[in-house]
XYZ file of C-alpha atoms in Angstrom:
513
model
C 11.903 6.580 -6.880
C 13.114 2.723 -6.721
C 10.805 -0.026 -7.355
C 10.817 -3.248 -5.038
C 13.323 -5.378 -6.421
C 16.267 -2.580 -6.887
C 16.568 -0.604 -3.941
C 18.964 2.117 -4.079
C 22.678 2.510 -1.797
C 24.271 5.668 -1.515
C 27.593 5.515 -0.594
C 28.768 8.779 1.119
C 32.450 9.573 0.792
C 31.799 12.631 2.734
C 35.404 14.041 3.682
C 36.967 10.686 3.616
C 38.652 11.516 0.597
C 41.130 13.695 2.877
C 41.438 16.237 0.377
C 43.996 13.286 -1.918
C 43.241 12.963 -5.168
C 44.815 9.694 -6.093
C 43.165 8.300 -2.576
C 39.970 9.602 -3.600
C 40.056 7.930 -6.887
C 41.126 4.432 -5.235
C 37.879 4.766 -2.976
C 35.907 4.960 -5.601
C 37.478 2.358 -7.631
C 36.963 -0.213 -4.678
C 33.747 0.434 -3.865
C 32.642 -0.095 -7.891
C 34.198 -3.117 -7.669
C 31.773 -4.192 -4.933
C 28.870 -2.334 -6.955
C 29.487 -4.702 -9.465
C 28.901 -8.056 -7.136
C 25.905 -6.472 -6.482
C 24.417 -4.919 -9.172
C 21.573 -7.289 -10.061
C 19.469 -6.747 -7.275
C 20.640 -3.251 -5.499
C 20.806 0.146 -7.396
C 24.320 2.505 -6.084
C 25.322 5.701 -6.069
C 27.742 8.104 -4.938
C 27.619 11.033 -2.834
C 29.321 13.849 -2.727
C 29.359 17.536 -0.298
C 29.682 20.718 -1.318
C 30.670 23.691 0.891
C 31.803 27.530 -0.408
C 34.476 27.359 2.133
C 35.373 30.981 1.308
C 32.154 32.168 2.442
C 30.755 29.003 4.420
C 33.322 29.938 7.450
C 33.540 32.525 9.516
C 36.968 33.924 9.186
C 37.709 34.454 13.023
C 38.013 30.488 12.845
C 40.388 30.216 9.754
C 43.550 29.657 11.970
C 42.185 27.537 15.073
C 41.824 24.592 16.377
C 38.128 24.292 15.669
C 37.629 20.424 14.710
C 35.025 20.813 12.233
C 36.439 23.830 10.692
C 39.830 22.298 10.761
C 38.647 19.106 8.653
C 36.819 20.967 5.902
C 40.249 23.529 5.436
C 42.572 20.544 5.503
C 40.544 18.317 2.794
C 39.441 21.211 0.238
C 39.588 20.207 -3.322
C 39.655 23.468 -6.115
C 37.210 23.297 -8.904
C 39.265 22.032 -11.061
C 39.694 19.062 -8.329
C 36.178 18.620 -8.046
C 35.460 18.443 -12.012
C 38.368 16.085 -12.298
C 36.742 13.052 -9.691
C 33.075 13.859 -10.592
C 34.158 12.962 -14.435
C 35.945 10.310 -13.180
C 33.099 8.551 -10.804
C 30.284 9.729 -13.248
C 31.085 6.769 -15.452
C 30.686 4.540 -12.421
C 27.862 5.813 -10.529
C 25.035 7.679 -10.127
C 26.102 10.504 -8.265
C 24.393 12.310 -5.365
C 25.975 15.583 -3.472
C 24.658 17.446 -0.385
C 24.905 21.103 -0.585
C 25.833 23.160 2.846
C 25.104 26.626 2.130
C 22.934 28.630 -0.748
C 26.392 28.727 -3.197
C 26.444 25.361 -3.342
C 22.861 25.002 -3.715
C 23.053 26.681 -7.340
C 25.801 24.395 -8.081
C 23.888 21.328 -7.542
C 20.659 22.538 -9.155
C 22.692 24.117 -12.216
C 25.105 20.980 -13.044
C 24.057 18.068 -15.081
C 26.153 15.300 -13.241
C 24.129 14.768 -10.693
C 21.199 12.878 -9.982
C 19.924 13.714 -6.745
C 20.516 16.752 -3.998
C 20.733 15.372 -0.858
C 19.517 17.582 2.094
C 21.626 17.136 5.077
C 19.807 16.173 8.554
C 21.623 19.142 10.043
C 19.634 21.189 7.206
C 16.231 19.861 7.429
C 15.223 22.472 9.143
C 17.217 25.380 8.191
C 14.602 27.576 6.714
C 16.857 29.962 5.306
C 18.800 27.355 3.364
C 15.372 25.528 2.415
C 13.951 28.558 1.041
C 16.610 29.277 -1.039
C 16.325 25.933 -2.291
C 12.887 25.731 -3.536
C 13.289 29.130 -5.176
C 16.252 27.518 -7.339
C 14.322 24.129 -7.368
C 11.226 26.325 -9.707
C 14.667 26.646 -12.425
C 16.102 23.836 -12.319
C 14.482 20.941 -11.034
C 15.864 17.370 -9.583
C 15.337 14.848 -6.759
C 15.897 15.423 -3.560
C 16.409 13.254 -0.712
C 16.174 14.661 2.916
C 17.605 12.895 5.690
C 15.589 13.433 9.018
C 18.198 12.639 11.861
C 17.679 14.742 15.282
C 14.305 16.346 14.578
C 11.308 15.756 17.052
C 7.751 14.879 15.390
C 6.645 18.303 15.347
C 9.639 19.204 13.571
C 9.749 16.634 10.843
C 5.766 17.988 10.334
C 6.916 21.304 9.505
C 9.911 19.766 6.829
C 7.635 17.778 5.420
C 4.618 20.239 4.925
C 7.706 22.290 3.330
C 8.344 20.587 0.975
C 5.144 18.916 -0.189
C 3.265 22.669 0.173
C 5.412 23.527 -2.766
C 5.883 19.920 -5.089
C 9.391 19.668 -4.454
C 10.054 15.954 -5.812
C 11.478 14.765 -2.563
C 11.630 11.152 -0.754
C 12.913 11.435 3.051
C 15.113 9.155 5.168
C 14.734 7.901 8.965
C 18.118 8.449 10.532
C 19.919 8.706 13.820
C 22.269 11.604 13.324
C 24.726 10.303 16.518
C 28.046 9.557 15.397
C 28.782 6.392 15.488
C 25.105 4.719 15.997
C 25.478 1.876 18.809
C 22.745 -1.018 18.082
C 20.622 0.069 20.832
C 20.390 3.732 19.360
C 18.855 2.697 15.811
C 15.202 2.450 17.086
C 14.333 1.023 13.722
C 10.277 0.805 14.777
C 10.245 4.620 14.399
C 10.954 4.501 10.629
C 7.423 2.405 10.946
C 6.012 5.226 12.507
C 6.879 7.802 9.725
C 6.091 5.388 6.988
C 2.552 5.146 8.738
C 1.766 8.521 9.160
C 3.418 9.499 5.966
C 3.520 6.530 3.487
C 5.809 6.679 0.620
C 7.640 10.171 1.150
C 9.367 7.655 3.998
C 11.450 6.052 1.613
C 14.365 4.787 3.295
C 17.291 4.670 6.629
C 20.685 7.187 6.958
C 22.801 4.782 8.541
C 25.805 5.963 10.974
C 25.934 3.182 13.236
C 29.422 1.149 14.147
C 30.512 -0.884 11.301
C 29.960 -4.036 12.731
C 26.522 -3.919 12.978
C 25.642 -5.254 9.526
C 22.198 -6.203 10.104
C 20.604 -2.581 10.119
C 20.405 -2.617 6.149
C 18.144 -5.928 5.950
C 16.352 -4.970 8.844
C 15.072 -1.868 7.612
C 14.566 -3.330 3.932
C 11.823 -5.653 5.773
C 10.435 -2.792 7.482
C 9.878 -1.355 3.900
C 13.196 1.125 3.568
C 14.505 1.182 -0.095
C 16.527 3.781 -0.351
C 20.206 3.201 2.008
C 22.775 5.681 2.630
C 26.233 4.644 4.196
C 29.519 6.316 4.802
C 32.478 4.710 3.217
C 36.058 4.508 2.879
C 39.431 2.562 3.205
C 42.329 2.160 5.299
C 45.566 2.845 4.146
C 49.484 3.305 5.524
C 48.265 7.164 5.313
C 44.815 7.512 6.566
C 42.237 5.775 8.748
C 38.796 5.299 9.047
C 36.169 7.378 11.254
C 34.097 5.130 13.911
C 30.933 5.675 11.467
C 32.347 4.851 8.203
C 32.864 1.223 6.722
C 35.659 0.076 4.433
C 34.918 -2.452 1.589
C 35.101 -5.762 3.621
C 32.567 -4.457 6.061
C 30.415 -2.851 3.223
C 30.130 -6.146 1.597
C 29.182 -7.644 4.257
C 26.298 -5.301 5.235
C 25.402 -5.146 1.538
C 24.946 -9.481 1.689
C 22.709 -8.983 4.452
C 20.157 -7.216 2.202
C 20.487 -8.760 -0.635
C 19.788 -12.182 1.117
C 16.967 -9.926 2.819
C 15.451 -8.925 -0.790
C 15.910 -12.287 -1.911
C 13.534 -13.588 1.440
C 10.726 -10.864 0.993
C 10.303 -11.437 -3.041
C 7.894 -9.575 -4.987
C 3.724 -10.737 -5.338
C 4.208 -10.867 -8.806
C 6.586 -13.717 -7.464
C 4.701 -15.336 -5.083
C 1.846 -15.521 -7.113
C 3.838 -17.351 -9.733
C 4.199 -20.229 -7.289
C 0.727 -20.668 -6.557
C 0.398 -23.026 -9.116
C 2.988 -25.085 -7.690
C 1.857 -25.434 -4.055
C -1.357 -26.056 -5.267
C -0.238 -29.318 -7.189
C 2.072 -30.378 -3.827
C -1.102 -29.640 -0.992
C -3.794 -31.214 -3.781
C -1.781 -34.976 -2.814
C -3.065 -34.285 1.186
C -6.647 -33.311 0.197
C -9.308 -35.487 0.780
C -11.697 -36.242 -2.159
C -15.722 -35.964 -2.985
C -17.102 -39.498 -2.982
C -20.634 -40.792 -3.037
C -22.089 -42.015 0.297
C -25.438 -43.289 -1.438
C -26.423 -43.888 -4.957
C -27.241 -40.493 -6.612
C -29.865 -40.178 -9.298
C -28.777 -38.655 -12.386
C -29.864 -34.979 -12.564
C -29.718 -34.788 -8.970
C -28.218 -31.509 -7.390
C -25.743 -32.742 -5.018
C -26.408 -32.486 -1.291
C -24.104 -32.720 1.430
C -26.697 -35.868 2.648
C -25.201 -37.714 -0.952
C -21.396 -37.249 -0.111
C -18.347 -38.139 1.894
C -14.830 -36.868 2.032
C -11.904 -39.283 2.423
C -8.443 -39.562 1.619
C -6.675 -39.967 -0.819
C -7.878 -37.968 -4.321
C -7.527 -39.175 -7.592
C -7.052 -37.151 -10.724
C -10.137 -34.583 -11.714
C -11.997 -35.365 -8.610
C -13.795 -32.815 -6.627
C -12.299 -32.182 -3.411
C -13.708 -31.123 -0.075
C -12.243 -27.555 -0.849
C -14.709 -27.514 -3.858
C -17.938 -27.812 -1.465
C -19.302 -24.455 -0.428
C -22.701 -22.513 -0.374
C -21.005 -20.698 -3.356
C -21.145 -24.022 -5.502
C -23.649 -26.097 -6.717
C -23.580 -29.177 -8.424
C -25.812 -30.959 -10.980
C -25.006 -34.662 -11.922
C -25.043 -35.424 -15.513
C -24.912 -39.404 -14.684
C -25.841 -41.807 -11.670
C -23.198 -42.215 -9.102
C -23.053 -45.629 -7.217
C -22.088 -45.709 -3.727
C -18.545 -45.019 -3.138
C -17.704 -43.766 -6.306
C -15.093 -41.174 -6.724
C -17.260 -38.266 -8.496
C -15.210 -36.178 -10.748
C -15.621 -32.502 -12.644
C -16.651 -34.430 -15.718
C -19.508 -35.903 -14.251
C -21.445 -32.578 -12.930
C -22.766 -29.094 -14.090
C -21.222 -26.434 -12.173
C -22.932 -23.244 -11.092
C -20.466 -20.404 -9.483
C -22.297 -18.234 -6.905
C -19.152 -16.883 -5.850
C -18.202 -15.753 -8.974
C -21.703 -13.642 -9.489
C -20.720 -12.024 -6.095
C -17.309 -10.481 -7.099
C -18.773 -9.816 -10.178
C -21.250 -7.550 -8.468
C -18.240 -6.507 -5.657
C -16.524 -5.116 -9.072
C -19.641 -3.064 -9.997
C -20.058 -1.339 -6.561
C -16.054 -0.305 -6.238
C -16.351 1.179 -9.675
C -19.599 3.310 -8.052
C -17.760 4.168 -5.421
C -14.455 5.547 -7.621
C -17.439 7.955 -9.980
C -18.747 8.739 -6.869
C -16.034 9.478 -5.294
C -17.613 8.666 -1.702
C -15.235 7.497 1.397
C -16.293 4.409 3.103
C -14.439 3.016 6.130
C -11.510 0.149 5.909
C -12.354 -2.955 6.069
C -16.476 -2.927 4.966
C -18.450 -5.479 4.557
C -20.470 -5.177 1.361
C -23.898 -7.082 2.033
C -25.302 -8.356 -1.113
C -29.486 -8.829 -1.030
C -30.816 -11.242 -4.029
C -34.223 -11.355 -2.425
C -35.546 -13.857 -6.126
C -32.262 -15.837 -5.813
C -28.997 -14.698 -7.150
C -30.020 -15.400 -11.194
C -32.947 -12.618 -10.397
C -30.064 -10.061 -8.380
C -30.370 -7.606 -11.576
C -34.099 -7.127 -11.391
C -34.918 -7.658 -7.596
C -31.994 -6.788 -5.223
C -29.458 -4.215 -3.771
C -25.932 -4.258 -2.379
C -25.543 -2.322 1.110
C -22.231 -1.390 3.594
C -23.303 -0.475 6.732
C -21.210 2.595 7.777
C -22.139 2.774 11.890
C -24.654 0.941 13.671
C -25.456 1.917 17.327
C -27.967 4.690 19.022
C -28.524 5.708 15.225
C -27.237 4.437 12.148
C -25.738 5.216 8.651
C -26.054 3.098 5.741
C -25.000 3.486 1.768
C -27.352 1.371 -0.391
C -26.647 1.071 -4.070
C -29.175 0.027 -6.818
C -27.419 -1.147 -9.913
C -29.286 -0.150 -13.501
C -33.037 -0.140 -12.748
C -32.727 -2.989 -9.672
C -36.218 -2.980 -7.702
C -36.104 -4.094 -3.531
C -39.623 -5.471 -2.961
C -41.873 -4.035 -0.364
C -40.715 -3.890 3.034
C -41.340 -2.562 6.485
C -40.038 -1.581 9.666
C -41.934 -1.689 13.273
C -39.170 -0.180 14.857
C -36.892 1.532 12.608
C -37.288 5.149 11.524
C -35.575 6.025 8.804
C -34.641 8.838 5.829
C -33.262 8.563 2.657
C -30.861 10.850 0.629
C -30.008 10.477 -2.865
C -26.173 11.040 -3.438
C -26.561 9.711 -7.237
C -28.221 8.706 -9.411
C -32.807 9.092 -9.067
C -34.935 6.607 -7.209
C -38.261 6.176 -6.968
C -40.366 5.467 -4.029
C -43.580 3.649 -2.875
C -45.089 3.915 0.579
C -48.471 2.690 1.624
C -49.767 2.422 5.466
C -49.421 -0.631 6.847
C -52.921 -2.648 7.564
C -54.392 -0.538 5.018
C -54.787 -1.982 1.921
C -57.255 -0.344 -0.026
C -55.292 2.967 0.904
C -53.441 4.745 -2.169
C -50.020 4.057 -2.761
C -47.645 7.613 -2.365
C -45.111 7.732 -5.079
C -42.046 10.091 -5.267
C -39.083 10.211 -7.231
C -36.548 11.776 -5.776
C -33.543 13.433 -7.332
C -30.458 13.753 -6.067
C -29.956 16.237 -2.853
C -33.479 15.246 -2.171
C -34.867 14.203 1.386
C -37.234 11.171 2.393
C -38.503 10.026 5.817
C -40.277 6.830 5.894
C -41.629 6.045 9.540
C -42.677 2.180 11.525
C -45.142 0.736 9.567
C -44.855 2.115 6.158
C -44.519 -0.099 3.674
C -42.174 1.182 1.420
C -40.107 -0.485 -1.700
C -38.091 1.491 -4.002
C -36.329 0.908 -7.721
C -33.463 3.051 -9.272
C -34.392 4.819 -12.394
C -31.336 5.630 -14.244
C -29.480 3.046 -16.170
C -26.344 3.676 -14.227
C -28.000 2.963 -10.955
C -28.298 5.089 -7.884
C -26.673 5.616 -4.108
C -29.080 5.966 -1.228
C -27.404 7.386 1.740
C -29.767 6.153 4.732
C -29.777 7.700 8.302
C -32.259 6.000 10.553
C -32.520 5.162 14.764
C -30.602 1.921 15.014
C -31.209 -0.969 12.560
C -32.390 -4.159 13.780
C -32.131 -7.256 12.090
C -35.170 -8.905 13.191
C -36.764 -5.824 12.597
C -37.345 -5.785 8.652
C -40.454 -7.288 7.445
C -41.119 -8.382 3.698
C -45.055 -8.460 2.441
C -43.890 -11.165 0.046
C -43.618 -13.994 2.567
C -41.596 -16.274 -0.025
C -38.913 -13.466 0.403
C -39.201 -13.827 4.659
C -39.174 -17.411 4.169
C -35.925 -17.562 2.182
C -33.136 -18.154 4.560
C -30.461 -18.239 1.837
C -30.811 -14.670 0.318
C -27.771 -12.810 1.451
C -23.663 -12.985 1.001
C -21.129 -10.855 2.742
C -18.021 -10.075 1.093
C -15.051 -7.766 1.897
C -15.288 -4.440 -0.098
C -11.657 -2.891 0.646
């Protein structure tokens, strides 16, 4: 509904408008004047309520002294009223109203001047009133916003299964529906809650809190709200304020607070633009790559041949440049003490192979549509060295390790994992894509026939201690073992080719999600 940068402010007018025309009309003119200060970074409209007041009171209250019945009677507006400030305030704002009965409803829905329906806290759960309204939503259709104030968890389930169960287009709001809202009543970390369990239906905070307390707004921004709604008005020689309601002054004032908050939390698109810059500032404290020893031309640089010291010159390597990711070839000598620069070497990128191959098992995973937990680690098996990953090799995320364990392995086009065996481990493989074929021979018996099976997908495979088995995907798009087995050891896998058992620098770890 409102994108990072512009988040959106309703400002509620309520009854404020005290049933005055020309009063109403100031309001509004006021508060676009602050809209305008304003309008680069925040997004406003205007809200409006509607109540039938003919039908919407019961008539045995008409002529008492009934507050709330009282203050809708003495600030009615006809239709004709009402079409004369909507045209007026359409031209300034968006415009928002929150219907009160089913009448009103209809006259939301039906009427083209309005952006949103607002659905009042005191509604949320008013199943009469909500039914109604997503029978007139399948007519005409609009965006709703639903305020959540006074409703217990199990409650705000049931309004939100409402409307989601049917694909109402609706985006709700945290809010504290006490009249005013004292600091210590805005228990902003329960917006975090909602937005947890709920994500992006929590859009944004229903503020009713004294106006004083301008830092709500920007507080709740940070905490991810983005959608604001505020009840205004003015003072003037005729009419006052209510506790909950802020004039322009105080507005402004609460509105500077977010937009200074907006302006702290940025965008990434932002922050990654500046990158580049704090690069360039941190690269004058780094310490540069200079020889300890003379190095022989065409020698691959050790850690024995180097030394890192302050300060850097231009196109040097730096110590940031030195991992088990990188290698480096020189094309010339370097004397002792030299500065050794990017020029000078052949570069090989390890690190680059291994998000290449990261890329290939996400886009698996998204065919296959298979869940793995947060936070995996995807281990990455290149048992020739990483130039021979495509023929001999597989990628792996272990799922749960313990009394038994789960395992996905993926074989990407035709990859082959050499022989291997367990003397502990029992295990069995299921094929969730893709086909995969299978070689098991005892162990200590060499002249015994190899078993072969290719096995489909849906198909079972047990492979017991002290079979040596190796396996090798035979589709061009690869194939997904799912492996169950007792728990897996690490000492407890045993390659027949002992140049593979003897290569200590055959695996990378990398974050999958």
């Amino acid at each position: 509904m409102n994108n990072q940068k512009s988040p959106l402010v309703i400002f509620e007018i309520a009854n404020n408008h005290m049933g005055d025309i020309k009063y109403f009309k100031t309001i509004i003119d006021n508060f676009y004047a602050l809209k305008k200060k304003f309008n680069k970074s925040i997004n406003f409209a205007l809200k409006f309520q509607f109540r039938e007041l003919d039908s919407f009171i019961n008539p045995s209250f008409i002529d008492t002294n009934h507050k709330g019945v009282e203050r809708f009677v003495t600030t009615k507006l006809s239709v004709r009223e009402w079409n004369n400030i909507i045209s007026f305030a359409k031209n300034k704002f968006d415009l928002i109203c929150t219907p009160f009965d089913e009448i009103s409803i209809n006259r939301i829905l039906k009427s083209k001047d309005f952006n949103y329906l607002k659905v009042a806290s005191c509604s949320a759960d008013d199943w009469p009133f909500l039914e109604h309204l997503a029978k007139e939503y399948k007519k005409n259709k609009k965006k709703i916003i639903c305020s959540l104030g006074g409703l217990t968890d199990n409650e705000i389930f049931k309004t939100i299964s409402f409307f989601t169960n049917r694909n109402l287009d609706v985006r709700f709001l945290y809010c504290v529906a006490k009249y005013p809202t004292n600091k210590e009543d805005l228990n902003l970390n329960y917006f975090l809650k909602l937005k947890d369990k709920y994500g992006d239906l929590i859009q944004g905070f229903s503020t009713h809190e004294t106006p004083e307390l301008v830092d709500s707004g920007s507080i709740a921004y940070s905490m991810g709200a983005r959608i604001f709604e505020k009840h205004i008005g003015i003072v003037s020689k005729k009419y006052g304020l209510n506790k909950y309601s802020s004039n322009p002054t105080q507005t402004e004032d609460w509105l500077k607070k977010i937009d200074n908050t907006i302006k702290f939390c940025g965008t990434v698109s932002e922050r990654s633009k500046q990158i580049k810059d704090e690069k360039i500032q941190l690269r004058n404290f780094k310490r540069g790559v200079y020889a300890k020893t003379n190095i022989p031309r065409g020698s691959t640089l050790k850690k024995k041949h180097i030394k890192f010291q302050f300060p850097n010159v231009k196109n040097q390597i730096l110590s940031n440049d030195i991992s088990k990711f990188f290698t480096f070839k020189l094309k010339k000598k370097i004397s002792e003490g030299e500065p050794i620069f990017f020029k000078n070497i052949e570069l090989n990128n390890t690190q680059k192979k291994i998000g290449e191959i990261r890329n290939k098992i996400l886009e698996l995973l998204d065919k296959t549509k298979l869940i793995i937990p947060k936070q995996t680690l995807l281990e990455i098996s290149y048992h020739y060295g990483l130039s021979k990953f495509y023929k001999f090799g597989i990628s792996m995320v272990t799922i749960y390790n313990n009394k038994y364990c789960k395992k996905l392995i993926f074989l990407l086009g035709k990859q082959k994992h050499p022989e291997q065996y367990h003397k502990i481990k029992k295990e069995t493989f299921f094929i969730v894509y893709g086909r995969v074929k299978v070689n098991i021979k005892k162990l200590g018996r060499p002249k015994e026939k190899i078993k072969t099976r290719t096995l489909n997908v849906g198909d079972l495979l047990t492979i017991k201690p002290g079979e040596i088995h190796s396996f090798q995907s035979v589709t061009n798009y690869g194939s997904i073992i799912e492996e169950l087995s007792s728990q897996s050891i690490k000492r407890d896998s045993y390659y027949v080719d002992k140049k593979i058992n003897q290569n200590k620098d055959r695996k990378s770890f990398i974050r999958l999600n």
